[in-house]
Tab-separated table of C-alpha atoms in Angstrom:
chain	number	residue	atom	x	y	z
A	1	UNK	CA	0.041	-0.052	0.020
A	2	UNK	CA	2.906	2.326	-0.792
A	3	UNK	CA	1.136	4.510	-3.066
A	4	UNK	CA	-1.848	4.808	-0.834
A	5	UNK	CA	0.663	5.970	1.969
A	6	UNK	CA	2.409	8.582	-0.177
A	7	UNK	CA	-1.304	10.144	-1.593
A	8	UNK	CA	-2.527	10.161	2.058
A	9	UNK	CA	0.724	11.948	3.250
A	10	UNK	CA	0.082	14.437	0.167
A	11	UNK	CA	-3.565	14.971	1.141
A	12	UNK	CA	-2.221	16.193	4.687
A	13	UNK	CA	0.079	18.591	3.163
A	14	UNK	CA	-2.659	19.797	0.854
A	15	UNK	CA	-5.013	20.547	3.882
A	16	UNK	CA	-2.244	22.676	5.386
A	17	UNK	CA	-2.013	24.656	2.246
A	18	UNK	CA	-5.781	25.032	1.880
A	19	UNK	CA	-6.058	26.426	5.533
A	20	UNK	CA	-3.513	28.941	4.741
A	21	UNK	CA	-5.230	30.054	1.658
A	22	UNK	CA	-8.671	30.150	3.542
A	23	UNK	CA	-6.887	32.146	6.320
A	24	UNK	CA	-5.544	34.388	3.737
A	25	UNK	CA	-9.036	35.079	2.335
A	26	UNK	CA	-10.581	35.694	5.481
A	27	UNK	CA	-7.990	38.186	6.565
A	28	UNK	CA	-9.031	40.158	3.462
A	29	UNK	CA	-12.921	39.506	4.249
A	30	UNK	CA	-13.543	38.135	0.711
A	31	UNK	CA	-16.775	35.811	0.139
A	32	UNK	CA	-14.563	34.108	-2.477
A	33	UNK	CA	-11.051	32.513	-2.014
A	34	UNK	CA	-8.511	35.071	-2.836
A	35	UNK	CA	-6.861	34.685	-6.496
A	36	UNK	CA	-3.348	35.983	-5.330
A	37	UNK	CA	-3.644	33.350	-2.487
A	38	UNK	CA	-4.821	30.610	-4.665
A	39	UNK	CA	-1.950	31.273	-7.071
A	40	UNK	CA	0.701	31.209	-4.418
A	41	UNK	CA	-0.681	28.251	-2.478
A	42	UNK	CA	-1.637	26.300	-5.404
A	43	UNK	CA	1.926	26.390	-6.944
A	44	UNK	CA	3.517	25.765	-3.596
A	45	UNK	CA	1.137	22.912	-3.088
A	46	UNK	CA	1.729	21.066	-6.451
A	47	UNK	CA	5.408	21.462	-5.935
A	48	UNK	CA	5.170	19.868	-2.379
A	49	UNK	CA	3.102	17.025	-3.840
A	50	UNK	CA	5.709	16.186	-6.501
A	51	UNK	CA	8.481	16.585	-4.108
A	52	UNK	CA	6.727	14.041	-1.806
A	53	UNK	CA	5.458	12.002	-4.719
A	54	UNK	CA	5.688	8.048	-4.865
A	55	UNK	CA	8.494	7.422	-7.353
A	56	UNK	CA	7.757	3.909	-9.117
A	57	UNK	CA	10.649	4.621	-11.606
A	58	UNK	CA	12.768	7.583	-12.529
A	59	UNK	CA	9.952	8.480	-15.178
A	60	UNK	CA	7.123	7.905	-13.071
A	61	UNK	CA	5.774	9.678	-10.057
A	62	UNK	CA	2.552	9.345	-8.291
A	63	UNK	CA	0.839	12.456	-6.269
A	64	UNK	CA	-2.189	14.526	-5.781
A	65	UNK	CA	-1.102	17.564	-7.728
A	66	UNK	CA	-4.304	17.570	-9.582
A	67	UNK	CA	-6.322	18.706	-6.589
A	68	UNK	CA	-4.797	21.994	-6.512
A	69	UNK	CA	-5.381	22.471	-10.142
A	70	UNK	CA	-9.056	21.475	-9.871
A	71	UNK	CA	-9.619	23.698	-6.721
A	72	UNK	CA	-7.931	26.664	-8.583
A	73	UNK	CA	-9.764	26.156	-11.709
A	74	UNK	CA	-13.229	25.648	-9.972
A	75	UNK	CA	-13.289	27.979	-7.270
A	76	UNK	CA	-11.143	30.920	-8.666
A	77	UNK	CA	-11.036	30.452	-12.339
A	78	UNK	CA	-6.915	30.020	-12.758
A	79	UNK	CA	-7.432	26.286	-14.069
A	80	UNK	CA	-5.252	27.000	-17.108
A	81	UNK	CA	-2.520	28.919	-14.941
A	82	UNK	CA	-2.206	26.232	-12.556
A	83	UNK	CA	-2.252	23.387	-15.180
A	84	UNK	CA	0.783	25.200	-17.188
A	85	UNK	CA	2.417	25.680	-13.596
A	86	UNK	CA	1.992	21.733	-13.034
A	87	UNK	CA	3.540	20.995	-16.252
A	88	UNK	CA	6.528	23.337	-15.772
A	89	UNK	CA	7.239	22.076	-12.235
A	90	UNK	CA	7.183	18.453	-13.562
A	91	UNK	CA	9.593	19.533	-16.259
A	92	UNK	CA	12.121	20.368	-13.545
A	93	UNK	CA	12.261	16.830	-12.612
A	94	UNK	CA	13.130	15.681	-16.124
A	95	UNK	CA	11.606	15.957	-19.645
A	96	UNK	CA	10.761	12.164	-19.892
A	97	UNK	CA	7.914	9.870	-20.589
A	98	UNK	CA	6.296	10.997	-17.242
A	99	UNK	CA	6.540	14.696	-18.354
A	100	UNK	CA	4.632	14.231	-21.498
A	101	UNK	CA	2.050	12.052	-19.853
A	102	UNK	CA	1.590	15.061	-17.572
A	103	UNK	CA	0.751	17.352	-20.618
A	104	UNK	CA	-1.697	14.793	-21.928
A	105	UNK	CA	-3.646	14.931	-18.868
A	106	UNK	CA	-3.205	18.684	-17.642
A	107	UNK	CA	-3.545	20.219	-20.799
A	108	UNK	CA	-7.106	19.193	-21.458
A	109	UNK	CA	-7.875	19.521	-17.579
A	110	UNK	CA	-6.856	23.236	-17.516
A	111	UNK	CA	-9.114	23.955	-20.632
A	112	UNK	CA	-11.922	21.850	-19.146
A	113	UNK	CA	-11.740	23.974	-15.984
A	114	UNK	CA	-11.626	27.231	-17.913
A	115	UNK	CA	-14.840	26.447	-19.653
A	116	UNK	CA	-16.472	25.021	-16.689
A	117	UNK	CA	-15.792	27.743	-14.331
A	118	UNK	CA	-18.481	30.250	-15.128
A	119	UNK	CA	-21.159	27.556	-15.285
A	120	UNK	CA	-19.684	26.044	-11.910
A	121	UNK	CA	-20.550	29.269	-9.948
A	122	UNK	CA	-23.989	29.447	-10.952
A	123	UNK	CA	-24.754	25.926	-9.427
A	124	UNK	CA	-25.771	25.466	-5.732
A	125	UNK	CA	-23.207	24.771	-3.091
A	126	UNK	CA	-24.142	20.961	-2.845
A	127	UNK	CA	-23.983	20.721	-6.738
A	128	UNK	CA	-20.498	22.467	-6.933
A	129	UNK	CA	-18.973	19.899	-4.241
A	130	UNK	CA	-20.466	16.956	-6.619
A	131	UNK	CA	-19.067	18.633	-9.825
A	132	UNK	CA	-15.648	18.951	-8.166
A	133	UNK	CA	-15.700	15.244	-7.072
A	134	UNK	CA	-16.775	14.278	-10.638
A	135	UNK	CA	-14.095	16.142	-12.217
A	136	UNK	CA	-11.570	14.722	-9.712
A	137	UNK	CA	-12.807	11.263	-10.359
A	138	UNK	CA	-12.484	11.994	-14.348
A	139	UNK	CA	-8.686	12.916	-13.638
A	140	UNK	CA	-8.254	9.770	-11.728
A	141	UNK	CA	-9.801	7.578	-14.262
A	142	UNK	CA	-7.621	9.241	-16.993
A	143	UNK	CA	-4.561	8.448	-14.729
A	144	UNK	CA	-5.602	4.788	-14.252
A	145	UNK	CA	-6.327	4.311	-18.079
A	146	UNK	CA	-2.689	5.623	-18.860
A	147	UNK	CA	-1.195	3.102	-16.099
A	148	UNK	CA	-3.293	0.260	-17.742
A	149	UNK	CA	-2.035	1.299	-21.384
A	150	UNK	CA	1.563	1.652	-20.454
A	151	UNK	CA	1.211	-1.606	-18.145
A	152	UNK	CA	3.352	-0.324	-15.351
A	153	UNK	CA	4.538	-3.044	-12.770
A	154	UNK	CA	2.711	-2.134	-9.654
A	155	UNK	CA	0.370	-3.656	-7.106
A	156	UNK	CA	-3.022	-2.830	-9.137
A	157	UNK	CA	-5.214	-3.070	-6.054
A	158	UNK	CA	-3.095	-0.501	-4.278
A	159	UNK	CA	-2.969	1.819	-7.254
A	160	UNK	CA	-6.634	1.443	-7.990
A	161	UNK	CA	-7.648	2.196	-4.547
A	162	UNK	CA	-5.132	5.094	-4.375
A	163	UNK	CA	-6.508	6.889	-7.396
A	164	UNK	CA	-9.999	6.049	-7.392
A	165	UNK	CA	-10.721	6.547	-3.948
A	166	UNK	CA	-8.295	9.043	-2.255
A	167	UNK	CA	-8.500	11.903	-4.666
A	168	UNK	CA	-12.228	12.031	-4.923
A	169	UNK	CA	-12.262	11.734	-1.087
A	170	UNK	CA	-9.751	14.555	-0.667
A	171	UNK	CA	-11.714	16.765	-3.010
A	172	UNK	CA	-15.063	15.931	-1.087
A	173	UNK	CA	-13.140	16.953	2.093
A	174	UNK	CA	-11.381	20.019	0.664
A	175	UNK	CA	-14.369	21.377	-1.291
A	176	UNK	CA	-17.074	20.794	1.646
A	177	UNK	CA	-14.520	22.866	3.816
A	178	UNK	CA	-14.426	25.588	1.450
A	179	UNK	CA	-18.278	25.862	0.896
A	180	UNK	CA	-18.672	25.894	4.884
A	181	UNK	CA	-16.068	28.764	5.170
A	182	UNK	CA	-17.719	30.709	2.220
A	183	UNK	CA	-21.181	30.087	3.802
A	184	UNK	CA	-20.045	31.292	7.272
A	185	UNK	CA	-18.217	34.371	5.813
A	186	UNK	CA	-21.258	35.128	3.711
A	187	UNK	CA	-23.542	34.871	6.936
A	188	UNK	CA	-21.194	37.071	8.939
A	189	UNK	CA	-20.887	39.714	6.309
A	190	UNK	CA	-24.930	39.714	6.180
A	191	UNK	CA	-25.079	39.931	9.937
A	192	UNK	CA	-22.738	42.870	9.930
A	193	UNK	CA	-24.729	44.517	7.282
A	194	UNK	CA	-27.786	43.981	9.241
A	195	UNK	CA	-26.520	45.287	12.420
A	196	UNK	CA	-25.161	48.548	10.788
A	197	UNK	CA	-28.558	49.215	9.253
A	198	UNK	CA	-30.290	48.537	12.409
A	199	UNK	CA	-27.823	51.027	14.132
A	200	UNK	CA	-28.713	53.800	11.329
A	201	UNK	CA	-32.472	53.050	11.662
A	202	UNK	CA	-32.183	53.546	15.396
A	203	UNK	CA	-30.126	56.469	15.120
A	204	UNK	CA	-32.549	58.174	12.600
A	205	UNK	CA	-35.515	57.314	14.752
A	206	UNK	CA	-33.942	58.784	17.827
A	207	UNK	CA	-32.575	62.061	16.134
A	208	UNK	CA	-35.992	62.312	14.306
A	209	UNK	CA	-37.847	61.994	17.646
A	210	UNK	CA	-35.551	64.434	19.555
A	211	UNK	CA	-35.786	67.257	16.938
A	212	UNK	CA	-39.585	66.726	16.195
A	213	UNK	CA	-40.530	67.311	19.812
A	214	UNK	CA	-38.992	71.082	20.288
A	215	UNK	CA	-39.851	71.840	16.587
A	216	UNK	CA	-43.524	70.708	17.305
A	217	UNK	CA	-43.651	73.064	20.241
A	218	UNK	CA	-42.004	75.872	18.448
A	219	UNK	CA	-44.386	75.359	15.567
A	220	UNK	CA	-47.486	75.753	18.004
A	221	UNK	CA	-46.328	78.954	19.578
A	222	UNK	CA	-45.826	80.342	16.168
A	223	UNK	CA	-49.382	79.487	15.112
A	224	UNK	CA	-50.344	81.276	18.530
A	225	UNK	CA	-48.194	84.363	17.385
A	226	UNK	CA	-50.211	84.542	14.016
A	227	UNK	CA	-53.517	85.600	16.220
A	228	UNK	CA	-53.664	89.402	16.234
A	229	UNK	CA	-55.119	89.360	19.798
A	230	UNK	CA	-51.874	88.339	21.508
A	231	UNK	CA	-50.274	90.814	23.908
A	232	UNK	CA	-46.839	92.280	23.639
A	233	UNK	CA	-45.951	90.362	26.814
A	234	UNK	CA	-47.386	86.942	25.702
A	235	UNK	CA	-45.527	87.530	22.124
A	236	UNK	CA	-42.199	87.956	24.199
A	237	UNK	CA	-42.940	84.928	26.134
A	238	UNK	CA	-43.815	82.883	23.196
A	239	UNK	CA	-40.751	84.021	21.102
A	240	UNK	CA	-38.434	83.143	24.032
A	241	UNK	CA	-40.170	79.660	24.384
A	242	UNK	CA	-39.685	79.200	20.421
A	243	UNK	CA	-35.891	80.028	20.874
A	244	UNK	CA	-35.676	77.471	23.461
A	245	UNK	CA	-37.171	74.821	21.362
A	246	UNK	CA	-34.834	75.716	18.347
A	247	UNK	CA	-31.845	75.578	20.736
A	248	UNK	CA	-32.988	72.208	21.956
A	249	UNK	CA	-33.224	70.872	18.385
A	250	UNK	CA	-29.857	72.624	17.573
A	251	UNK	CA	-27.965	70.939	20.715
A	252	UNK	CA	-29.376	67.403	19.371
A	253	UNK	CA	-27.944	68.047	15.747
A	254	UNK	CA	-24.684	69.330	17.565
A	255	UNK	CA	-24.328	66.227	19.633
A	256	UNK	CA	-24.754	64.042	16.324
A	257	UNK	CA	-22.414	65.945	14.508
A	258	UNK	CA	-19.816	65.762	17.226
A	259	UNK	CA	-20.478	61.900	17.376
A	260	UNK	CA	-20.078	61.446	13.563
A	261	UNK	CA	-17.060	63.735	13.240
A	262	UNK	CA	-15.206	63.507	16.472
A	263	UNK	CA	-11.690	64.647	15.152
A	264	UNK	CA	-10.169	67.535	16.943
A	265	UNK	CA	-9.689	70.471	14.349
A	266	UNK	CA	-7.728	72.657	16.524
A	267	UNK	CA	-5.558	71.611	19.521
A	268	UNK	CA	-5.158	74.093	22.445
A	269	UNK	CA	-3.811	74.001	25.733
A	270	UNK	CA	-6.543	73.505	28.203
A	271	UNK	CA	-6.457	74.244	31.963
A	272	UNK	CA	-8.244	71.065	33.560
A	273	UNK	CA	-9.093	73.396	36.600
A	274	UNK	CA	-10.428	76.313	34.787
A	275	UNK	CA	-12.325	73.980	32.282
A	276	UNK	CA	-13.921	71.951	35.337
A	277	UNK	CA	-14.758	75.247	37.394
A	278	UNK	CA	-16.744	76.403	34.403
A	279	UNK	CA	-18.551	73.195	33.981
A	280	UNK	CA	-19.428	72.911	37.788
A	281	UNK	CA	-20.740	76.552	37.803
A	282	UNK	CA	-22.963	75.801	35.010
A	283	UNK	CA	-24.112	72.558	36.452
A	284	UNK	CA	-25.077	74.076	40.063
A	285	UNK	CA	-28.795	74.668	39.211
A	286	UNK	CA	-29.431	71.211	38.025
A	287	UNK	CA	-27.478	69.856	41.002
A	288	UNK	CA	-29.706	71.773	43.398
A	289	UNK	CA	-32.658	70.672	41.498
A	290	UNK	CA	-31.755	66.835	42.284
A	291	UNK	CA	-30.393	67.750	45.782
A	292	UNK	CA	-26.917	66.948	44.804
A	293	UNK	CA	-23.609	68.187	46.301
A	294	UNK	CA	-20.734	68.657	44.110
A	295	UNK	CA	-17.268	68.602	45.665
A	296	UNK	CA	-13.955	69.134	43.587
A	297	UNK	CA	-10.422	68.445	44.371
A	298	UNK	CA	-8.026	69.987	41.957
A	299	UNK	CA	-4.165	70.016	41.472
A	300	UNK	CA	-3.451	73.335	39.805
A	301	UNK	CA	-1.403	74.081	36.525
A	302	UNK	CA	-2.486	70.534	34.942
A	303	UNK	CA	-2.910	70.737	31.167
A	304	UNK	CA	-4.098	68.844	28.122
A	305	UNK	CA	-4.247	69.332	24.436
A	306	UNK	CA	-7.670	69.437	22.874
A	307	UNK	CA	-10.656	71.524	21.659
A	308	UNK	CA	-12.029	73.437	24.523
A	309	UNK	CA	-15.520	73.343	23.528
A	310	UNK	CA	-15.708	69.700	22.676
A	311	UNK	CA	-13.709	68.627	25.842
A	312	UNK	CA	-16.273	70.829	28.118
A	313	UNK	CA	-19.075	69.022	26.250
A	314	UNK	CA	-17.645	65.572	27.093
A	315	UNK	CA	-17.221	66.311	30.776
A	316	UNK	CA	-20.589	68.207	30.919
A	317	UNK	CA	-22.192	65.002	29.535
A	318	UNK	CA	-20.678	62.610	31.995
A	319	UNK	CA	-20.989	64.826	35.115
A	320	UNK	CA	-24.829	65.750	34.157
A	321	UNK	CA	-25.571	61.855	33.757
A	322	UNK	CA	-23.931	61.242	37.262
A	323	UNK	CA	-26.218	63.969	38.688
A	324	UNK	CA	-29.240	62.527	37.138
A	325	UNK	CA	-28.350	59.140	38.397
A	326	UNK	CA	-29.015	60.501	41.859
A	327	UNK	CA	-32.684	61.433	42.048
A	328	UNK	CA	-32.920	61.072	45.698
A	329	UNK	CA	-29.763	63.559	46.189
A	330	UNK	CA	-26.165	62.368	46.663
A	331	UNK	CA	-22.689	63.742	46.241
A	332	UNK	CA	-20.875	64.147	42.994
A	333	UNK	CA	-17.202	64.166	43.514
A	334	UNK	CA	-14.583	65.437	40.979
A	335	UNK	CA	-10.904	64.936	41.424
A	336	UNK	CA	-8.048	65.542	39.134
A	337	UNK	CA	-4.596	63.997	39.456
A	338	UNK	CA	-1.456	63.529	37.490
A	339	UNK	CA	0.231	60.128	37.199
A	340	UNK	CA	3.407	59.958	35.241
A	341	UNK	CA	2.442	61.186	31.641
A	342	UNK	CA	-1.291	60.975	32.197
A	343	UNK	CA	-3.957	63.325	33.625
A	344	UNK	CA	-6.695	61.490	35.490
A	345	UNK	CA	-9.818	63.013	35.884
A	346	UNK	CA	-12.290	60.874	38.057
A	347	UNK	CA	-15.876	61.586	38.489
A	348	UNK	CA	-17.734	59.747	41.127
A	349	UNK	CA	-21.447	59.592	41.857
A	350	UNK	CA	-23.447	57.962	44.762
A	351	UNK	CA	-26.223	57.136	42.400
A	352	UNK	CA	-28.334	53.970	41.285
A	353	UNK	CA	-25.287	52.391	39.695
A	354	UNK	CA	-25.127	50.064	36.705
A	355	UNK	CA	-24.891	46.482	35.749
A	356	UNK	CA	-21.984	44.843	33.982
A	357	UNK	CA	-24.313	44.641	31.016
A	358	UNK	CA	-25.178	48.314	31.124
A	359	UNK	CA	-21.422	49.343	31.438
A	360	UNK	CA	-20.620	47.049	28.390
A	361	UNK	CA	-23.283	48.846	26.230
A	362	UNK	CA	-22.531	52.291	27.543
A	363	UNK	CA	-21.422	54.741	24.464
A	364	UNK	CA	-23.035	52.305	22.058
A	365	UNK	CA	-25.145	54.121	19.296
A	366	UNK	CA	-28.329	55.367	21.105
A	367	UNK	CA	-28.166	53.051	24.168
A	368	UNK	CA	-29.305	54.971	27.245
A	369	UNK	CA	-29.515	53.928	30.882
A	370	UNK	CA	-32.520	56.366	31.302
A	371	UNK	CA	-34.941	54.362	29.324
A	372	UNK	CA	-37.406	56.300	27.302
A	373	UNK	CA	-36.073	59.647	28.749
A	374	UNK	CA	-32.718	59.391	27.017
A	375	UNK	CA	-31.217	58.818	23.561
A	376	UNK	CA	-27.713	57.976	24.675
A	377	UNK	CA	-26.091	60.695	22.647
A	378	UNK	CA	-24.645	62.501	25.512
A	379	UNK	CA	-22.352	59.271	26.254
A	380	UNK	CA	-21.861	58.893	22.543
A	381	UNK	CA	-20.514	62.383	22.220
A	382	UNK	CA	-18.268	61.870	25.389
A	383	UNK	CA	-16.759	58.615	24.150
A	384	UNK	CA	-16.140	60.160	20.795
A	385	UNK	CA	-14.536	63.166	22.167
A	386	UNK	CA	-12.173	61.084	24.504
A	387	UNK	CA	-11.061	58.882	21.592
A	388	UNK	CA	-10.424	61.925	19.431
A	389	UNK	CA	-8.207	63.307	22.290
A	390	UNK	CA	-6.293	60.016	22.408
A	391	UNK	CA	-7.579	59.388	25.709
A	392	UNK	CA	-9.260	56.455	27.417
A	393	UNK	CA	-12.251	55.729	29.869
A	394	UNK	CA	-12.579	53.331	32.634
A	395	UNK	CA	-15.758	52.774	34.250
A	396	UNK	CA	-16.574	50.859	37.553
A	397	UNK	CA	-20.058	50.684	39.013
A	398	UNK	CA	-21.965	48.808	41.671
A	399	UNK	CA	-25.836	48.797	41.899
A	400	UNK	CA	-27.186	50.751	44.528
A	401	UNK	CA	-23.634	52.274	45.391
A	402	UNK	CA	-22.890	54.396	42.308
A	403	UNK	CA	-20.421	54.957	39.505
A	404	UNK	CA	-16.891	55.933	38.941
A	405	UNK	CA	-15.734	57.288	35.671
A	406	UNK	CA	-11.900	57.605	35.235
A	407	UNK	CA	-10.856	59.599	32.223
A	408	UNK	CA	-7.251	59.486	31.069
A	409	UNK	CA	-5.452	61.933	28.841
A	410	UNK	CA	-2.075	62.493	27.571
A	411	UNK	CA	-0.701	65.235	29.834
A	412	UNK	CA	0.621	68.524	28.246
A	413	UNK	CA	3.656	70.491	29.800
A	414	UNK	CA	2.620	74.067	29.490
A	415	UNK	CA	5.180	76.684	29.097
A	416	UNK	CA	4.056	80.082	30.089
A	417	UNK	CA	4.653	82.749	27.410
């Protein structure tokens, strides 16, 4: 059973090359096997098969070189290229009788694969496997026929088993593997597209909802202003409310634009203490409304590089979320420290806290822990700005005890001018 042993060893080597080819294609996220990968791996596989072939005589070598040719021809459409490569590689081992037999078999095989390729891809996955096995069986029958005509001195049972069973079996294993990987990759691509589409739909619905509400209110007051009986004081009040509604709609749009384009256009030296003092003073009315005490602990003269407006918006969103997580009152602690070349801003609340699942989803498109009362835009913006400033965020939380946001940014050594 020497021929069988050698062909089985060839099969193990082929599986290695097929694995490399498939990984190459998956890395490039292609639904079909990469043509470049197939040419490189196909030629290398054929050369390896011939190098480890069973040598009956100096002119006769038995191996599985037809498998790479058929796979490349059917699945990638490079049958003629690999058939010619097979003939050329065999020529390096001598222009003898076996070389011309190689031309006799692989010349027509390359042409057959070239003609079959367009038709092959119109068939179902199951039919493609059957076609690949059928062509392999035809190639094996051609080899066996030549062996009988030449009347080589070998173990006929071993030869018939080796060429009529192993090549078709090899093709069955390899083609099924390829079809499975293609199907899996196609499903993943479809799932990825579905997820992106769902995110876009969710984003569009949330934005339209958030903008429609203030615009509807503004529209109502405009209709009231159209009445001639409205007093001057009422007109002033209605105009003020219309402006508030338009400002609210503008903020939603600005939040979306910040999320969709988080790049920092201008990098300025930002004094952390100054920025946080401004934000805290702005948040004091909201904190008082929720019975929240804001405590701050700063180290002076700490700077980072970034866009002041976007940086303030980021911290404002995180701190406002912390205040709103304490409906029954509590403490919002803000501390700033410097560790090596990092500036660490820690924002701690004593609110309701979050589960691990909620923390993992925080910052995803339109996910909010506030349920129907929130859109998630604030945290999306905050996370986008942090990434744009080359920073990172770490969250720890416990239900009923509160949440800690640790924002880390590269420190900037400010030189006074």
